[in-house]
Coordinates of C-alpha atoms in Angstrom, one line a residue:
Chain A
X8 CA 100.9 290.0 259.8
X9 CA 103.7 289.8 257.3
X10 CA 105.9 288.9 260.2
X11 CA 103.7 286.0 261.0
X12 CA 104.0 284.7 257.4
X13 CA 107.7 285.0 257.5
X14 CA 107.9 283.3 260.8
X15 CA 105.8 280.4 259.6
X16 CA 107.9 279.9 256.5
X17 CA 111.1 280.0 258.6
X18 CA 109.7 277.5 261.1
X19 CA 108.6 275.1 258.3
X20 CA 112.0 275.3 256.8
X21 CA 113.6 274.4 260.1
X22 CA 111.2 271.6 260.6
X23 CA 112.0 270.1 257.2
X24 CA 115.7 270.0 258.1
X25 CA 115.0 268.4 261.5
X26 CA 112.7 265.8 259.9
X27 CA 115.3 265.0 257.3
X28 CA 118.0 264.5 260.0
X29 CA 115.5 262.3 261.9
X30 CA 114.9 260.1 258.9
X31 CA 118.6 259.7 258.3
X32 CA 119.3 258.7 261.9
X33 CA 116.5 256.3 262.1
X34 CA 117.3 254.7 258.8
X35 CA 121.0 254.2 259.8
X36 CA 120.0 252.9 263.3
X37 CA 117.7 250.3 261.8
X38 CA 120.6 249.0 259.7
X39 CA 122.5 248.4 262.9
X40 CA 119.8 246.4 264.6
X41 CA 120.6 242.7 264.3
X42 CA 118.1 240.6 262.4
X43 CA 116.7 240.6 258.9
X44 CA 113.1 241.3 257.8
X45 CA 113.3 238.7 255.0
X46 CA 114.6 235.9 257.3
X47 CA 112.0 236.8 259.8
X48 CA 109.2 236.7 257.3
X49 CA 110.2 233.5 255.6
X50 CA 110.9 231.6 258.8
X51 CA 113.6 229.0 259.6
X52 CA 112.7 226.7 256.8
X53 CA 113.5 229.2 254.0
X54 CA 116.2 228.2 251.6
X55 CA 119.2 230.4 250.7
X56 CA 117.8 231.0 247.2
X57 CA 114.5 232.2 248.6
X58 CA 116.2 234.6 250.9
X59 CA 118.4 235.9 248.1
X60 CA 115.4 236.3 245.8
X61 CA 113.4 238.3 248.3
X62 CA 116.4 240.4 249.4
X63 CA 116.9 241.4 245.8
X64 CA 113.2 241.9 245.3
X65 CA 113.0 244.5 248.1
X66 CA 116.3 246.0 247.1
X67 CA 117.9 245.2 250.4
X68 CA 121.0 244.0 248.6
X69 CA 121.9 247.5 247.6
X70 CA 124.3 249.8 249.5
X71 CA 122.7 251.5 252.5
X72 CA 122.9 255.0 251.2
X73 CA 121.3 254.0 247.9
X74 CA 118.5 252.4 249.8
X75 CA 118.1 255.6 251.9
X76 CA 117.9 257.9 248.9
X77 CA 115.5 255.5 247.1
X78 CA 113.2 255.8 250.1
X79 CA 113.5 259.5 250.3
X80 CA 113.0 259.8 246.5
X81 CA 109.9 257.6 246.9
X82 CA 108.5 259.9 249.6
X83 CA 108.5 262.8 247.2
X84 CA 106.3 260.7 244.8
X85 CA 104.0 259.7 247.8
X86 CA 105.4 256.2 248.1
X87 CA 106.7 254.8 251.3
X88 CA 107.9 251.4 250.0
X89 CA 106.6 248.0 250.7
X90 CA 106.3 246.1 254.0
X91 CA 108.0 242.7 254.1
X92 CA 105.8 241.4 256.9
X93 CA 102.5 242.6 255.5
X94 CA 103.4 242.1 251.9
X95 CA 101.7 245.4 250.9
X96 CA 102.3 249.1 250.4
X97 CA 103.2 250.9 253.6
X98 CA 101.5 254.3 253.0
X99 CA 97.8 253.2 253.1
X100 CA 98.4 251.1 256.2
X101 CA 100.2 253.9 258.0
X102 CA 97.4 256.3 257.1
X103 CA 94.8 253.9 258.4
X104 CA 96.8 253.3 261.7
X105 CA 97.3 257.0 262.2
X106 CA 93.6 257.6 261.8
X107 CA 92.9 254.9 264.4
X108 CA 95.4 256.4 266.8
X109 CA 94.1 260.0 266.3
X110 CA 90.6 258.9 267.0
X111 CA 91.4 258.6 270.7
X112 CA 94.4 260.9 271.0
X113 CA 92.7 264.0 269.7
X114 CA 89.6 263.6 271.8
X115 CA 91.9 262.8 274.7
X116 CA 93.9 265.9 274.1
X117 CA 90.7 268.1 273.9
X118 CA 89.5 266.5 277.2
X119 CA 92.8 267.2 278.9
X120 CA 92.9 270.8 277.7
X121 CA 89.3 271.6 278.7
X122 CA 89.3 269.8 282.1
X123 CA 92.9 270.5 282.9
X124 CA 92.7 274.3 282.3
X125 CA 89.4 274.5 284.1
X126 CA 90.8 272.7 287.2
X127 CA 93.9 274.8 287.1
X128 CA 91.9 278.0 287.0
X129 CA 89.6 276.9 289.8
X130 CA 92.6 275.9 291.9
X131 CA 94.4 279.2 291.4
X132 CA 91.2 281.2 292.1
X133 CA 90.8 279.3 295.4
X134 CA 94.4 279.1 296.4
X135 CA 94.9 277.5 299.8
X136 CA 91.4 276.3 300.1
X137 CA 90.3 272.7 300.5
X138 CA 89.2 272.7 296.8
X139 CA 92.8 273.7 295.8
X140 CA 94.2 270.8 297.8
X141 CA 91.7 268.3 296.3
X142 CA 92.7 269.4 292.8
X143 CA 96.4 269.2 293.6
X144 CA 95.9 265.7 294.9
X145 CA 94.0 264.7 291.8
X146 CA 96.7 266.2 289.6
X147 CA 99.5 264.4 291.5
X148 CA 97.7 261.1 291.2
X149 CA 97.1 261.8 287.5
X150 CA 100.7 262.4 286.9
X151 CA 102.1 259.5 288.9
X152 CA 99.5 256.8 288.1
X153 CA 100.8 254.2 285.6
X154 CA 98.7 254.2 282.5
X155 CA 98.3 250.5 282.2
X156 CA 97.1 250.2 285.7
X157 CA 94.6 253.0 285.3
X158 CA 93.4 251.4 282.0
X159 CA 92.9 248.0 283.7
X160 CA 90.9 249.6 286.6
X161 CA 88.7 251.4 284.1
X162 CA 88.1 248.1 282.2
X163 CA 87.3 246.4 285.5
X164 CA 84.8 249.0 286.6
X165 CA 83.1 250.0 283.4
X166 CA 83.3 246.9 281.3
X167 CA 83.4 244.0 283.7
X168 CA 81.3 245.3 286.6
X169 CA 78.9 247.9 285.1
X170 CA 78.8 246.4 281.6
X171 CA 78.3 249.8 280.0
X172 CA 81.4 249.9 277.9
X173 CA 83.3 247.3 275.9
X174 CA 86.5 246.0 277.3
X175 CA 88.6 246.6 274.2
X176 CA 88.8 246.6 270.5
X177 CA 88.3 249.1 267.7
X178 CA 85.3 249.5 265.4
X179 CA 85.4 252.1 262.7
X180 CA 82.5 254.4 262.0
X181 CA 82.0 252.7 258.6
X182 CA 81.7 249.3 260.2
X183 CA 79.6 249.9 263.3
X184 CA 78.3 253.5 263.1
X185 CA 79.3 256.4 265.3
X186 CA 77.8 255.1 268.5
X187 CA 79.8 251.8 268.5
X188 CA 83.0 253.7 267.5
X189 CA 82.6 256.2 270.3
X190 CA 81.8 253.5 272.9
X191 CA 85.1 251.8 272.1
X192 CA 87.0 255.0 272.2
X193 CA 85.8 256.3 275.5
X194 CA 88.2 254.4 277.8
X195 CA 91.3 254.9 275.7
X196 CA 90.5 258.6 275.5
X197 CA 90.3 258.9 279.3
X198 CA 93.4 256.9 279.8
X199 CA 95.5 258.8 277.3
X200 CA 94.1 262.1 278.7
X201 CA 94.9 261.5 282.4
X202 CA 98.5 262.4 282.4
X203 CA 98.4 265.5 280.2
X204 CA 95.3 266.6 282.0
X205 CA 97.1 266.6 285.3
X206 CA 100.1 268.5 283.9
X207 CA 97.9 271.1 282.2
X208 CA 96.1 271.6 285.5
X209 CA 99.3 272.1 287.4
X210 CA 100.8 274.4 284.7
X211 CA 97.6 276.5 284.5
X212 CA 97.4 276.8 288.3
X213 CA 101.0 278.0 288.6
X214 CA 100.9 280.4 285.7
X215 CA 97.5 281.8 286.8
X216 CA 98.9 282.4 290.2
X217 CA 101.8 284.4 288.6
X218 CA 99.4 286.8 287.0
X219 CA 96.7 287.0 289.6
X220 CA 98.4 289.7 291.6
X221 CA 99.7 291.7 288.6
X222 CA 98.9 295.4 288.5
X223 CA 96.9 295.2 285.4
X224 CA 94.5 292.8 287.2
X225 CA 94.0 295.6 289.7
X226 CA 93.4 298.0 286.9
X227 CA 90.8 295.6 285.4
X228 CA 89.1 295.4 288.8
X229 CA 89.1 299.1 289.1
X230 CA 87.2 299.3 285.8
X231 CA 84.4 297.5 287.4
X232 CA 84.3 294.6 285.0
X233 CA 83.1 291.2 286.0
X234 CA 85.2 288.5 287.7
X235 CA 84.7 286.3 284.7
X236 CA 86.0 288.9 282.2
X237 CA 89.0 289.5 284.5
X238 CA 89.8 285.8 284.7
X239 CA 89.5 285.1 281.0
X240 CA 90.5 288.4 279.3
X241 CA 93.1 289.6 281.6
X242 CA 94.5 286.7 283.6
X243 CA 94.2 283.6 281.4
X244 CA 95.5 285.2 278.3
X245 CA 98.5 286.4 280.1
X246 CA 99.0 283.1 281.7
X247 CA 98.6 281.2 278.4
X248 CA 102.2 281.1 277.0
X249 CA 103.6 278.5 279.3
X250 CA 100.4 276.5 279.2
X251 CA 100.4 276.4 275.4
X252 CA 104.0 275.3 275.4
X253 CA 103.2 272.3 277.7
X254 CA 100.2 271.5 275.5
X255 CA 102.2 271.4 272.3
X256 CA 104.8 269.1 273.8
X257 CA 102.2 266.9 275.3
X258 CA 100.3 266.5 272.0
X259 CA 103.4 265.5 270.2
X260 CA 104.2 263.0 273.0
X261 CA 100.7 261.7 273.0
X262 CA 100.8 260.8 269.3
X263 CA 104.2 259.1 269.6
X264 CA 103.5 257.4 272.9
X265 CA 100.2 255.5 272.4
X266 CA 101.7 252.0 272.6
X267 CA 100.5 251.3 276.1
X268 CA 97.0 252.5 275.6
X269 CA 96.8 250.7 272.2
X270 CA 98.0 247.5 273.9
X271 CA 95.6 247.7 276.8
X272 CA 92.6 248.3 274.6
X273 CA 93.7 246.4 271.5
X274 CA 93.5 249.3 269.2
X275 CA 95.2 248.8 265.8
X276 CA 97.0 252.1 265.9
X277 CA 100.4 253.5 265.1
X278 CA 102.0 252.4 268.4
X279 CA 101.0 248.8 267.9
X280 CA 102.2 248.8 264.3
X281 CA 105.5 250.2 265.4
X282 CA 106.0 247.5 268.0
X283 CA 105.1 244.6 265.6
X284 CA 107.3 246.1 262.9
X285 CA 110.3 246.4 265.3
X286 CA 109.8 242.8 266.4
X287 CA 109.6 241.6 262.8
X288 CA 112.6 243.8 261.8
X289 CA 110.3 245.3 259.2
X290 CA 112.4 248.4 259.2
X291 CA 110.9 250.3 256.4
X292 CA 107.7 250.4 258.3
X293 CA 109.5 251.6 261.4
X294 CA 111.3 254.3 259.4
X295 CA 108.1 255.5 257.9
X296 CA 106.3 255.4 261.2
X297 CA 109.0 257.5 262.9
X298 CA 108.7 259.9 259.9
X299 CA 105.0 260.3 260.5
X300 CA 105.4 260.8 264.2
X301 CA 108.2 263.4 263.7
X302 CA 106.1 265.3 261.2
X303 CA 103.2 265.3 263.7
X304 CA 105.5 266.6 266.4
X305 CA 106.8 269.3 264.0
X306 CA 103.3 270.3 263.2
X307 CA 102.4 270.6 266.9
X308 CA 105.5 272.8 267.5
X309 CA 104.6 275.0 264.5
X310 CA 101.0 275.4 265.8
X311 CA 102.4 276.4 269.2
X312 CA 104.7 278.9 267.6
X313 CA 101.9 280.5 265.7
X314 CA 99.7 280.5 268.8
X315 CA 102.4 282.4 270.7
X316 CA 102.2 285.2 268.1
X317 CA 98.4 285.4 268.5
X318 CA 98.5 285.3 272.3
X319 CA 101.3 287.7 272.9
X320 CA 101.8 290.7 270.7
X321 CA 105.3 291.2 272.0
X322 CA 106.4 288.0 270.4
X323 CA 104.6 288.8 267.2
X324 CA 106.6 291.9 266.6
X325 CA 110.0 290.4 267.1
Chain B
X26 CA 72.3 313.9 296.2
X27 CA 74.5 313.9 299.3
X28 CA 76.2 317.2 300.0
X29 CA 79.6 315.6 300.2
X30 CA 81.0 313.5 297.5
X31 CA 83.2 311.5 299.8
X32 CA 82.9 311.2 303.6
X33 CA 85.3 308.9 305.4
X34 CA 84.7 308.7 309.1
X35 CA 86.9 307.1 311.7
X36 CA 88.2 304.5 309.2
X37 CA 90.5 301.8 310.4
X38 CA 92.0 299.2 308.1
X39 CA 94.0 296.1 309.1
X40 CA 96.0 293.8 307.1
X41 CA 95.8 290.3 308.6
X42 CA 98.9 288.5 307.5
X43 CA 100.2 285.2 308.7
X44 CA 103.0 286.9 310.7
X45 CA 101.0 289.7 312.4
X46 CA 98.2 292.1 312.0
X47 CA 99.3 295.4 310.4
X48 CA 97.3 298.4 311.5
X49 CA 97.6 300.3 308.2
X50 CA 94.9 303.0 308.8
X51 CA 93.8 304.2 312.2
X52 CA 90.8 306.3 312.7
X53 CA 91.1 308.3 309.5
X54 CA 88.5 310.9 308.8
X55 CA 88.3 312.9 305.5
X56 CA 85.7 314.5 303.4
X57 CA 85.6 315.8 299.9
X58 CA 83.2 318.1 298.0
X59 CA 82.1 317.6 294.5
X60 CA 84.8 318.9 292.1
X61 CA 87.3 319.4 294.8
X62 CA 91.0 318.4 294.8
X63 CA 92.6 317.0 297.9
X64 CA 96.3 316.3 298.2
X65 CA 97.0 313.3 300.4
X66 CA 100.6 313.6 301.6
X67 CA 102.7 311.3 303.7
X68 CA 105.7 309.1 303.6
X69 CA 105.8 305.5 302.4
X70 CA 103.7 303.3 304.5
X71 CA 101.5 306.0 305.9
X72 CA 98.4 304.4 304.6
X73 CA 97.7 306.6 301.6
X74 CA 97.3 303.9 299.0
X75 CA 95.4 301.7 301.4
X76 CA 92.9 304.5 301.9
X77 CA 92.4 304.9 298.2
X78 CA 92.0 301.1 297.7
X79 CA 89.4 301.0 300.5
X80 CA 87.3 303.7 298.7
X81 CA 87.1 301.4 295.8
X82 CA 86.8 298.3 298.0
X83 CA 89.8 296.8 296.3
X84 CA 91.8 295.9 299.4
X85 CA 93.7 292.7 298.8
X86 CA 91.1 289.9 299.3
X87 CA 91.3 287.9 302.5
X88 CA 94.1 290.1 303.8
X89 CA 93.0 293.7 303.9
X90 CA 89.9 294.4 306.1
X91 CA 88.0 297.5 307.1
X92 CA 88.0 297.1 310.9
X93 CA 85.8 300.0 311.7
X94 CA 84.5 303.3 310.5
X95 CA 82.5 304.3 307.4
X96 CA 83.1 305.4 303.9
X97 CA 80.3 307.1 302.0
X98 CA 80.8 307.8 298.4
X99 CA 78.1 309.8 296.5
X100 CA 75.5 308.6 299.0
X101 CA 76.5 305.0 298.9
X102 CA 77.8 303.2 302.0
X103 CA 80.9 301.5 300.7
X104 CA 81.6 299.4 303.7
X105 CA 78.2 297.7 303.4
X106 CA 77.9 297.8 299.6
X107 CA 77.6 294.6 297.8
X108 CA 80.1 293.5 295.2
X109 CA 77.6 294.1 292.4
X110 CA 77.0 297.7 293.6
X111 CA 80.8 298.2 293.9
X112 CA 81.3 297.0 290.3
X113 CA 78.8 299.6 289.2
X114 CA 80.7 302.3 291.0
X115 CA 84.2 301.3 289.9
X116 CA 85.3 302.9 286.7
X117 CA 82.0 304.8 286.6
X118 CA 81.7 306.9 289.7
X119 CA 85.2 306.5 291.1
X120 CA 88.3 305.4 289.2
X121 CA 91.9 305.2 289.9
X122 CA 95.1 306.2 288.2
X123 CA 97.9 303.9 289.2
X124 CA 101.4 304.5 290.3
X125 CA 103.3 302.5 287.7
X126 CA 102.0 302.7 284.1
X127 CA 104.5 300.1 283.0
X128 CA 102.6 297.4 284.8
X129 CA 99.1 298.8 285.0
X130 CA 98.2 298.0 281.4
X131 CA 97.4 294.5 280.2
X132 CA 100.3 293.6 277.8
X133 CA 98.2 291.4 275.5
X134 CA 95.3 293.8 274.8
X135 CA 95.4 296.8 272.5
X136 CA 95.2 300.1 274.4
X137 CA 92.0 300.9 272.5
X138 CA 90.3 297.8 273.8
X139 CA 91.5 298.5 277.3
X140 CA 89.8 301.9 277.2
X141 CA 86.7 300.6 275.4
X142 CA 86.3 297.9 278.0
X143 CA 85.3 300.4 280.7
X144 CA 82.7 302.0 278.4
X145 CA 81.2 298.6 277.4
X146 CA 80.9 297.6 281.0
X147 CA 79.1 300.7 282.2
X148 CA 77.2 301.6 279.1
X149 CA 75.8 298.4 277.7
X150 CA 73.5 300.3 275.4
X151 CA 76.3 302.0 273.5
X152 CA 76.9 300.7 270.0
X153 CA 80.3 299.6 268.8
X154 CA 80.6 302.8 266.7
X155 CA 79.7 305.0 269.7
X156 CA 82.3 303.3 271.9
X157 CA 84.9 303.6 269.2
X158 CA 84.2 307.3 268.8
X159 CA 84.3 307.9 272.6
X160 CA 87.7 306.0 272.7
X161 CA 89.1 308.1 269.8
X162 CA 87.9 311.2 271.6
X163 CA 89.4 310.3 274.9
X164 CA 92.7 309.4 273.3
X165 CA 92.9 312.8 271.6
X166 CA 92.0 314.4 275.0
X167 CA 95.0 312.8 276.6
X168 CA 97.2 313.7 273.6
X169 CA 97.6 310.5 271.8
X170 CA 96.6 310.2 268.1
X171 CA 93.5 308.0 267.9
X172 CA 94.9 305.9 265.2
X173 CA 97.3 304.4 267.7
X174 CA 94.5 302.6 269.5
X175 CA 95.2 299.4 267.7
X176 CA 98.7 299.3 269.3
X177 CA 99.8 297.4 272.4
X178 CA 101.2 298.9 275.6
X179 CA 104.8 297.8 274.8
X180 CA 104.7 300.1 271.7
X181 CA 104.3 303.2 273.9
X182 CA 106.7 305.1 276.1
X183 CA 106.2 305.4 279.9
X184 CA 104.6 308.8 279.7
X185 CA 102.3 307.7 276.8
X186 CA 101.3 304.6 278.9
X187 CA 100.4 306.9 281.8
X188 CA 98.3 308.9 279.4
X189 CA 96.5 305.7 278.5
X190 CA 96.0 304.9 282.1
X191 CA 94.5 308.3 282.6
X192 CA 92.3 307.8 279.6
X193 CA 91.0 304.6 281.1
X194 CA 90.3 306.3 284.4
X195 CA 88.5 309.2 282.9
X196 CA 86.6 307.8 279.9
X197 CA 83.4 307.3 281.9
X198 CA 83.7 310.7 283.4
X199 CA 83.8 309.6 287.0
X200 CA 82.9 311.9 289.9
X201 CA 86.0 311.0 291.8
X202 CA 89.5 310.1 290.6
X203 CA 92.0 308.6 293.0
X204 CA 95.4 309.4 291.6
X205 CA 97.9 307.2 293.4
X206 CA 101.3 308.8 292.9
X207 CA 100.6 309.2 289.2
X208 CA 103.9 310.7 288.4
X209 CA 106.3 308.8 290.7
X210 CA 107.4 306.3 288.0
X211 CA 107.9 308.9 285.4
X212 CA 110.9 311.1 284.8
X213 CA 110.7 314.7 286.0
X214 CA 110.1 316.3 282.6
X215 CA 107.1 314.2 282.1
X216 CA 105.8 314.7 285.6
X217 CA 104.8 318.3 285.2
X218 CA 103.2 317.5 281.8
X219 CA 101.2 314.7 283.4
X220 CA 100.0 316.7 286.3
X221 CA 99.0 319.5 284.0
X222 CA 97.0 317.0 281.9
X223 CA 95.3 315.5 284.9
X224 CA 94.4 318.9 286.3
X225 CA 93.2 320.2 282.9
X226 CA 90.9 317.2 282.4
X227 CA 89.7 317.3 285.9
X228 CA 88.5 320.9 285.4
X229 CA 87.1 320.1 282.0
X230 CA 85.1 317.1 283.3
X231 CA 84.4 318.6 286.7
X232 CA 85.8 315.7 288.6
X233 CA 86.9 315.6 292.2
X234 CA 90.3 314.1 292.9
X235 CA 92.4 312.7 295.6
X236 CA 96.0 313.1 294.7
X237 CA 98.3 310.8 296.6
X238 CA 101.9 312.0 296.6
X239 CA 104.8 312.7 298.8
X240 CA 105.8 315.7 296.8
X241 CA 104.5 318.9 298.5
X242 CA 105.3 321.0 295.4
X243 CA 102.9 318.9 293.4
X244 CA 100.2 319.5 296.0
X245 CA 100.8 323.3 296.0
X246 CA 100.4 323.2 292.2
X247 CA 97.2 321.2 291.9
X248 CA 95.3 320.9 295.1
X249 CA 92.8 323.0 297.0
X250 CA 93.0 321.0 300.2
X251 CA 95.7 319.0 301.8
X252 CA 95.6 316.1 304.2
X253 CA 98.8 314.9 305.8
X254 CA 98.9 311.3 306.8
X255 CA 101.3 309.8 309.3
X256 CA 101.2 306.2 310.5
X257 CA 97.7 305.6 309.3
X258 CA 96.3 308.8 310.8
X259 CA 95.4 312.1 309.4
X260 CA 97.4 314.6 311.4
X261 CA 96.7 317.7 309.5
X262 CA 94.0 318.8 307.2
X263 CA 93.1 322.1 305.7
X264 CA 93.1 324.4 302.6
X265 CA 96.3 324.5 300.7
X266 CA 96.7 328.3 301.3
X267 CA 96.5 327.9 305.1
X268 CA 99.1 325.2 305.2
X269 CA 101.5 326.5 302.7
X270 CA 101.4 330.1 304.0
X271 CA 101.1 329.0 307.6
X272 CA 102.0 331.2 310.4
X273 CA 103.8 328.7 312.6
X274 CA 100.7 326.6 313.4
X275 CA 101.6 323.4 311.6
X276 CA 101.9 320.0 313.0
X277 CA 105.6 319.3 313.8
X278 CA 105.6 316.5 311.2
X279 CA 104.3 318.7 308.4
X280 CA 106.8 321.3 309.5
X281 CA 109.5 318.7 309.1
X282 CA 108.3 317.8 305.6
X283 CA 108.6 321.5 304.6
X284 CA 112.0 321.8 306.2
X285 CA 113.1 318.8 304.2
X286 CA 112.5 320.6 300.9
X287 CA 115.8 322.0 299.6
X288 CA 115.7 325.8 299.2
X289 CA 117.5 327.7 296.5
X290 CA 118.3 330.6 298.8
X291 CA 119.7 328.7 301.8
X292 CA 123.4 328.1 302.2
X293 CA 123.0 324.8 304.1
X294 CA 125.2 322.0 302.9
X295 CA 122.9 319.3 304.1
X296 CA 119.1 318.8 303.9
X297 CA 117.0 318.9 307.0
X298 CA 115.6 315.5 307.8
X299 CA 113.1 314.1 310.3
X300 CA 115.1 311.7 312.5
X301 CA 113.8 308.2 313.2
X302 CA 111.3 306.1 311.4
X303 CA 107.5 305.6 311.5
X304 CA 106.4 303.4 314.3
X305 CA 106.0 299.7 313.7
X306 CA 102.5 299.4 312.2
X307 CA 102.0 296.0 313.8
X308 CA 101.8 297.6 317.2
X309 CA 98.7 299.5 318.4
X310 CA 100.0 302.7 319.9
X311 CA 98.3 304.7 322.6
X312 CA 99.6 308.3 322.5
X313 CA 100.7 310.5 319.7
X314 CA 102.2 308.4 317.0
X315 CA 104.8 311.0 316.1
X316 CA 106.0 311.6 319.6
X317 CA 109.1 309.5 319.3
X318 CA 110.4 311.7 316.5
X319 CA 109.1 315.0 317.7
X320 CA 111.3 317.8 319.0
X321 CA 108.4 319.3 321.0
X322 CA 107.3 316.0 322.7
X323 CA 106.2 316.3 326.3
X324 CA 104.6 313.9 328.8
X325 CA 101.3 315.0 327.4
X326 CA 102.0 313.2 324.2
X327 CA 101.5 309.9 325.9
X328 CA 97.8 310.5 325.4
X329 CA 96.3 310.7 322.0
X330 CA 95.8 314.3 320.7
X331 CA 92.5 315.4 319.1
X332 CA 91.9 317.3 315.9
X333 CA 91.8 321.0 316.6
X334 CA 91.0 323.9 314.4
X335 CA 93.9 326.3 314.5
X336 CA 92.7 328.7 311.8
X337 CA 89.6 328.6 309.6
X338 CA 89.2 325.1 308.1
X339 CA 92.7 324.2 309.1
X340 CA 92.9 321.2 311.6
X341 CA 95.9 319.9 313.4
X342 CA 96.2 316.8 315.6
X343 CA 98.8 317.9 318.1
X344 CA 99.0 318.8 321.8
X345 CA 101.0 321.9 320.9
X346 CA 97.8 323.7 320.1
X347 CA 95.7 322.7 323.1

């Protein structure tokens, strides 16, 4: 167990370094992008004086490195700076947007894990059967289907034809209660889950097939234990490492790649915020957004690393 | 209670692969008394492991198939038995010690849990403490300190792993152990130790055993009876004493096996070998399967020989003794 503690500390240290480098790169890149947040915000009728005033107000007249370290210093005090376009503190907005995004990404992830792993197991157990083929076809469709198209089809069927779900929008639990919130999140959840679901199913199938004929599975059968116990205790646990790897990468990708789903369903999430901010050259928002996403990815990786240790004792003891 | 623990009659097993049908076991008959030890000898591919797996009904699903014959274990018809009944028998009435201890244990479960699993399955009424005690006991019996039960297979050496495999096989005190070349994967110094251990426990628990091996020395050490398999058939069967001290009435194949053992007192520079290879198992043969490699083969060998008793309890399947 001491080993696990050390490993976690080491990984956190590595993550901090990676995140630091990411912030630096993003910050410098944003300086290279043509356009100016102040000019964008004030519009074409702004006078030279106005532009100079606001530029000074936001500190954009200072050298780039000074600006960078001011930002980083602020982060340690829990401040992310102010958005030019929204004329407000960035931190509370980012937190709100992240919440909105997670309210369909996390359920979508759980859905993908449960259904994907289940389908993968079923396919592996019935290898070569019609069921296996059907699952493979579903997985292939899931992986290759464009998200926006799938989203539109779902809107067409469930909102416009069947009238059981709203077409789009976001209603928080405080505003409309849980039922309304959930209703609006069902379709985004399904759309964001589709692609990872398919890849989890495929990964589970292939890694289950790898362990299905292992000697220890025969040992387990010779013990007389049930098929279910063999599947879950002996096969799935041994097949889990590559599955968990794919899951960790997917979750990170899902949090960072929600733009399409948020656009289709008009969810005010992180992805939408990033797009608007890039268009408005509101680069402090972009930098902070990237920071939040990279922290999320780092956390996913950390969780995966910790899970490895729990799944496989051979990794734990290294 | 049936008078025989295991009665295999005229058993044939086929493997139906995409390429061809492999006739792995052809008309095998064997029987075993309670508490008895039988050595099952033969070269690779003779059908020894297949026979063992069929007793547990663990032939590869969808591929291995019992084509004909019957297996009766402790009064239960294995061929007809339902999967639920088989699960009851596996681990409890009959258990198996596998060839390769390196891969026979689940790498992500502690060895204690792997032993306890069998107990939990077959004794649902046992409390956790009782199971824990039984596991400790069993580990001590196979010579591993009980406090190591929280460790994982990769923390043990090969010989230790085989001890764990033996503990798993014996913890429910089965009536029959199928030991499928239990020492092949271990180095020679450990082999003798392991056989000694298996034999000791077998006597202690009054368990019958089928010991699969291609080492005749091992058979002489541990077994009461021997069955020699060749190309899926039993060609010689009898008490160890009759076969090892035979008076020139062995099957030519068994004789060949004996001749292939290096002798300390001989001046020969090269080992005797049996020329040729086993017949292609995808072909159904008519006559004696060994005829192609046999020094004594005659025209008669084109017809299949029958089992004949050459001395008391000693059967040979060869036209030499017609």
